[in-house]
Coordinates of C-alpha atoms (C1' of nucleotides) in Angstrom, one line a residue:
Chain E
M1 CA 106.8 121.2 -74.3
P2 CA 108.4 122.0 -77.8
K3 CA 106.0 120.4 -80.2
S4 CA 107.9 119.3 -83.4
I5 CA 108.7 123.0 -84.6
A6 CA 109.1 123.4 -88.4
R7 CA 111.3 126.7 -88.0
T8 CA 111.1 128.8 -91.1
Y9 CA 113.8 131.7 -91.8
S10 CA 113.9 134.4 -94.3
Q11 CA 116.2 135.1 -96.5
Y12 CA 117.4 137.7 -94.6
S13 CA 118.6 135.7 -91.9
R14 CA 119.7 133.0 -93.6
E15 CA 122.2 135.5 -95.7
A16 CA 123.5 137.5 -92.5
A17 CA 124.2 133.9 -90.7
A18 CA 126.2 132.6 -93.9
L19 CA 127.9 136.0 -94.3
L20 CA 128.7 136.6 -90.8
G21 CA 130.0 132.6 -90.9
A22 CA 132.0 133.4 -94.0
L23 CA 133.6 136.4 -92.4
I24 CA 134.4 134.4 -89.2
R25 CA 136.1 131.6 -91.2
E26 CA 138.3 134.4 -93.5
A27 CA 139.4 136.3 -89.8
R28 CA 140.4 132.7 -88.6
N29 CA 142.4 131.9 -91.6
E30 CA 144.0 135.2 -91.5
R31 CA 144.9 134.5 -88.1
K32 CA 146.2 130.9 -89.1
L33 CA 144.2 129.5 -86.1
T34 CA 142.7 126.0 -86.6
A35 CA 139.1 124.9 -86.5
Q36 CA 140.3 122.9 -83.1
E37 CA 142.4 125.5 -81.5
L38 CA 139.5 128.2 -82.2
A39 CA 136.9 126.5 -80.8
D40 CA 138.5 125.4 -77.7
R41 CA 139.4 129.0 -77.5
A42 CA 135.8 129.5 -77.6
G43 CA 135.0 126.9 -75.3
I44 CA 132.5 125.0 -78.2
S45 CA 133.1 122.0 -80.1
R46 CA 135.0 121.8 -83.4
G47 CA 131.5 120.6 -84.8
M48 CA 129.9 123.8 -83.5
L49 CA 132.3 126.0 -84.9
Q50 CA 131.9 124.3 -88.3
R51 CA 128.2 124.7 -87.8
I52 CA 129.0 128.4 -87.4
E53 CA 131.0 128.8 -90.2
K54 CA 128.3 127.3 -92.6
G55 CA 125.4 130.0 -91.4
N56 CA 123.7 127.4 -89.5
L57 CA 121.0 129.5 -87.7
K58 CA 119.9 126.9 -85.1
C59 CA 123.5 127.7 -83.3
E60 CA 123.3 129.5 -79.9
I61 CA 123.7 133.5 -80.3
G62 CA 126.7 133.5 -77.2
A63 CA 128.8 130.7 -79.3
V64 CA 128.6 132.8 -82.3
F65 CA 129.2 136.1 -80.4
E66 CA 132.1 134.5 -78.4
V67 CA 133.7 133.1 -81.9
A68 CA 133.5 136.6 -83.7
T69 CA 135.1 138.2 -80.9
I70 CA 137.8 136.2 -80.8
V71 CA 138.9 136.6 -84.4
G72 CA 138.1 140.3 -84.1
I73 CA 135.1 140.8 -85.9
K74 CA 133.3 143.8 -84.3
L75 CA 129.4 143.5 -84.4
F76 CA 128.8 146.6 -82.7
D77 CA 132.2 148.4 -83.1
A78 CA 132.9 151.8 -81.7
D79 CA 131.0 154.7 -82.8
G80 CA 130.5 154.2 -86.6
S81 CA 128.7 151.1 -86.4
D82 CA 125.0 151.6 -87.5
L83 CA 123.8 149.2 -84.6
V84 CA 125.9 151.3 -82.5
K85 CA 124.2 154.4 -83.8
Q86 CA 120.9 153.2 -83.0
L87 CA 121.5 151.7 -79.7
R88 CA 122.7 155.1 -78.3
H89 CA 119.3 156.2 -79.3
T90 CA 117.7 153.6 -77.4
K91 CA 119.6 153.9 -74.8
E92 CA 118.3 157.2 -74.2
K93 CA 115.1 156.5 -74.5
L94 CA 115.1 153.5 -72.4
A95 CA 114.6 154.8 -68.9
L96 CA 111.2 156.8 -70.2
M97 CA 109.5 154.0 -71.8
P98 CA 106.6 152.2 -70.4
K99 CA 106.7 148.7 -69.9
S100 CA 104.1 147.2 -72.3
V101 CA 102.1 149.1 -74.9
R102 CA 98.5 148.8 -75.8
R103 CA 97.3 150.0 -79.0
K104 CA 94.0 152.4 -78.9
S105 CA 91.8 149.9 -80.3
K106 CA 91.4 146.5 -81.6
K107 CA 92.5 147.1 -84.9
V108 CA 95.3 145.5 -86.2
N109 CA 97.8 148.0 -87.0
D110 CA 100.0 146.4 -89.4
D111 CA 102.0 149.3 -91.0
F112 CA 104.9 147.8 -92.1
Chain I
M1 CA 128.7 113.3 -75.1
P2 CA 128.3 117.3 -73.8
K3 CA 130.5 116.6 -70.5
S4 CA 128.6 119.2 -68.6
I5 CA 130.1 122.4 -69.8
A6 CA 129.5 125.6 -68.0
R7 CA 130.0 127.9 -70.9
T8 CA 131.2 131.3 -69.9
Y9 CA 130.8 134.5 -72.1
S10 CA 133.1 137.5 -72.9
Q11 CA 131.7 140.8 -71.3
Y12 CA 131.5 141.7 -75.3
S13 CA 129.2 139.2 -76.1
R14 CA 127.3 139.6 -73.0
E15 CA 127.0 143.9 -73.9
A16 CA 126.5 142.8 -78.0
A17 CA 123.4 140.6 -77.0
A18 CA 121.8 143.2 -73.9
L19 CA 121.9 146.1 -76.7
L20 CA 120.5 144.0 -79.5
G21 CA 117.6 143.1 -77.6
A22 CA 117.3 146.3 -76.0
L23 CA 117.0 147.4 -79.8
I24 CA 114.5 144.9 -80.5
R25 CA 112.2 145.5 -77.6
E26 CA 112.0 149.5 -78.8
A27 CA 111.4 148.6 -82.2
R28 CA 108.9 146.6 -81.0
N29 CA 106.9 149.0 -79.0
E30 CA 107.6 151.8 -81.6
R31 CA 105.6 149.7 -83.8
K32 CA 103.0 149.1 -81.4
L33 CA 103.5 145.1 -81.1
T34 CA 102.7 142.9 -78.1
A35 CA 105.0 140.5 -77.1
Q36 CA 102.6 137.7 -78.4
E37 CA 102.5 139.2 -81.8
L38 CA 106.0 139.7 -82.5
A39 CA 106.8 135.9 -81.2
D40 CA 103.7 134.5 -83.2
R41 CA 105.0 136.6 -86.6
A42 CA 108.6 135.2 -86.1
G43 CA 107.4 131.6 -85.0
I44 CA 108.7 131.6 -81.6
S45 CA 107.4 131.4 -78.1
R46 CA 106.7 134.4 -76.1
G47 CA 108.9 132.9 -73.5
M48 CA 111.7 132.9 -76.3
L49 CA 110.9 136.5 -77.2
Q50 CA 111.5 137.8 -73.5
R51 CA 114.8 135.7 -73.2
I52 CA 116.2 137.4 -76.9
E53 CA 114.9 141.1 -75.5
K54 CA 116.9 140.5 -72.3
G55 CA 119.7 139.4 -74.3
N56 CA 120.4 135.8 -73.4
L57 CA 123.0 134.3 -75.2
K58 CA 121.7 130.5 -75.4
C59 CA 118.8 131.9 -77.9
E60 CA 119.5 130.5 -81.4
I61 CA 120.9 133.2 -83.4
G62 CA 118.1 132.2 -86.1
A63 CA 115.5 133.4 -83.7
V64 CA 116.8 136.3 -82.9
F65 CA 117.9 137.4 -86.5
E66 CA 114.2 136.8 -87.2
V67 CA 112.8 138.8 -85.0
A68 CA 115.2 141.8 -85.6
T69 CA 114.4 141.6 -89.4
I70 CA 110.6 141.5 -88.3
V71 CA 110.9 145.0 -86.0
G72 CA 112.9 146.1 -89.3
I73 CA 116.6 146.0 -87.3
K74 CA 119.4 145.7 -89.9
L75 CA 122.3 143.7 -88.6
F76 CA 123.8 143.9 -92.3
D77 CA 122.3 147.0 -93.6
A78 CA 122.6 148.2 -97.3
D79 CA 126.4 149.4 -97.7
G80 CA 127.1 151.8 -94.7
S81 CA 127.4 148.8 -92.3
D82 CA 130.8 147.9 -91.5
L83 CA 130.2 144.5 -91.5
V84 CA 128.9 144.4 -95.2
K85 CA 131.9 146.5 -96.0
Q86 CA 134.0 143.9 -94.6
L87 CA 132.0 141.2 -96.3
R88 CA 132.3 142.4 -99.5
H89 CA 136.2 142.1 -99.1
T90 CA 135.2 138.8 -97.6
K91 CA 133.7 137.4 -100.9
E92 CA 136.0 138.7 -103.2
K93 CA 138.6 136.8 -101.3
L94 CA 136.5 133.6 -100.8
A95 CA 136.8 131.8 -104.1
L96 CA 140.5 132.0 -104.3
M97 CA 141.5 130.9 -100.2
P98 CA 142.7 127.7 -99.4
K99 CA 140.0 125.2 -97.6
S100 CA 142.5 124.7 -94.8
V101 CA 145.5 126.7 -93.2
R102 CA 148.8 125.1 -92.0
R103 CA 151.2 127.4 -90.1
K104 CA 154.9 127.1 -91.1
S105 CA 156.2 125.4 -88.0
K106 CA 154.5 124.1 -84.9
K107 CA 155.6 127.1 -82.6
V108 CA 152.4 128.7 -81.5
N109 CA 151.7 131.7 -83.9
D110 CA 150.1 133.6 -81.0
D111 CA 150.1 137.1 -82.3
F112 CA 147.0 138.7 -81.3
Chain Z
dA1 C1' 87.0 152.6 -59.2
dT2 C1' 86.8 147.7 -62.4
dT3 C1' 87.9 145.3 -66.3
dT4 C1' 91.1 144.0 -69.5
dT5 C1' 95.3 143.2 -71.8
dA6 C1' 100.8 142.7 -71.3
dT7 C1' 104.4 141.8 -69.5
dG8 C1' 107.6 138.9 -66.1
dA9 C1' 109.0 134.9 -64.0
dA10 C1' 108.8 130.5 -62.8
dC11 C1' 108.3 125.5 -63.9
dC12 C1' 108.2 120.9 -66.5
dA13 C1' 108.1 117.3 -70.5
dT14 C1' 110.6 116.9 -74.6
dA15 C1' 112.5 117.8 -78.8
dA16 C1' 116.7 119.4 -80.5
dA17 C1' 121.7 120.7 -80.2
dA18 C1' 125.8 120.2 -78.6
dA19 C1' 130.0 117.4 -77.6
dG20 C1' 132.7 113.7 -78.5
dG21 C1' 134.5 109.7 -81.5
dC22 C1' 135.6 108.1 -85.9
dC23 C1' 136.4 107.8 -90.8
dA24 C1' 137.1 109.3 -95.3
dT25 C1' 139.3 112.9 -97.6
dA26 C1' 141.6 117.3 -98.7
dT27 C1' 145.4 119.8 -98.3
dA28 C1' 149.9 121.4 -96.7
dA29 C1' 154.9 120.0 -95.8
dT30 C1' 158.5 117.1 -96.4
Chain C
dA1 C1' 156.6 110.7 -104.1
dT2 C1' 155.3 110.2 -98.2
dT3 C1' 154.0 112.1 -94.2
dA4 C1' 151.4 114.9 -91.3
dT5 C1' 147.6 117.4 -90.2
dA6 C1' 142.9 120.0 -91.1
dT7 C1' 138.5 119.6 -92.8
dG8 C1' 134.0 117.7 -93.5
dG9 C1' 130.4 114.4 -92.7
dC10 C1' 128.0 111.0 -89.7
dC11 C1' 126.8 108.7 -85.7
dT12 C1' 125.6 107.9 -81.2
dT13 C1' 125.0 109.6 -76.4
dT14 C1' 124.2 113.8 -73.3
dT15 C1' 122.5 117.9 -72.1
dT16 C1' 119.9 121.9 -73.1
dA17 C1' 117.3 124.8 -74.9
dT18 C1' 112.1 125.5 -76.3
dG19 C1' 107.4 125.5 -76.2
dG20 C1' 103.3 125.6 -73.4
dT21 C1' 101.4 126.3 -69.1
dT22 C1' 100.3 129.0 -65.0
dC23 C1' 100.6 132.6 -62.1
dA24 C1' 101.5 137.4 -60.0
dT25 C1' 102.3 142.0 -61.5
dA26 C1' 101.7 145.8 -64.2
dA27 C1' 99.8 148.7 -67.1
dA28 C1' 96.1 150.4 -70.0
dA29 C1' 91.5 151.1 -70.9
dT30 C1' 86.6 151.6 -69.7

DNA sequence: ATTTTATGAACCATAAAAAGGCCATATAAT
DNA sequence: ATTATATGGCCTTTTTATGGTTCATAAAAT
């Protein structure tokens, strides 16, 4: 049972969401879409789009990605994107990775 | 009242979430963190982290961002990132943007 | 081999998010 | 100026995602 969680977010996460929201809003305006129109296309409510554009961290990621995609924002664009670069790396290694991880000892490996 | 929505997601959104999840998992393994440990640090449950790593689109974006941040994934990294590039553009323009958008006529401006 | 620990998947109760409506304000068009 | 449309909050109801639990399997340590 979700027991009254008071979630906290790092500043980085907050900024990331706020910036993404601002980017979405700008893209929407450039395309001359009203909030209602974009919300309809994304299959969400207008209030939801408002929260996304404000950078609300509680929005579901699927809704954010959908909206971003519709207005033409590429989270993982072609080949220049740093994330895509990292991911290429990932997918190559993924097949040979063990499914679980165990540290050598119980010593906390807190190296970062 | 939410009227029993069966939300659909674009393939792009699904892939984006799946890739991000895979990236998180790899980063977690590289840092030798167990799912429980990472979940604890992010302030989420282990089940939630599982869903994130699987690319579940219904997870809240704040949780995904937190986890990604903790394992060192930069969504909007320094200055090379394409998103940051776009955002710089955005923030400059933001101040002078109108708050609402109106099209010239009622003709649907569907140019994309 | 045995033991210990990590993961994956399902279930359930409930806190929380989302939709939809409404209204006030703001902006754009006339 | 007036009119029309867009946005931003707030509120209530309904839906859903989340945390917690359990269990089975998988992998690592011993």
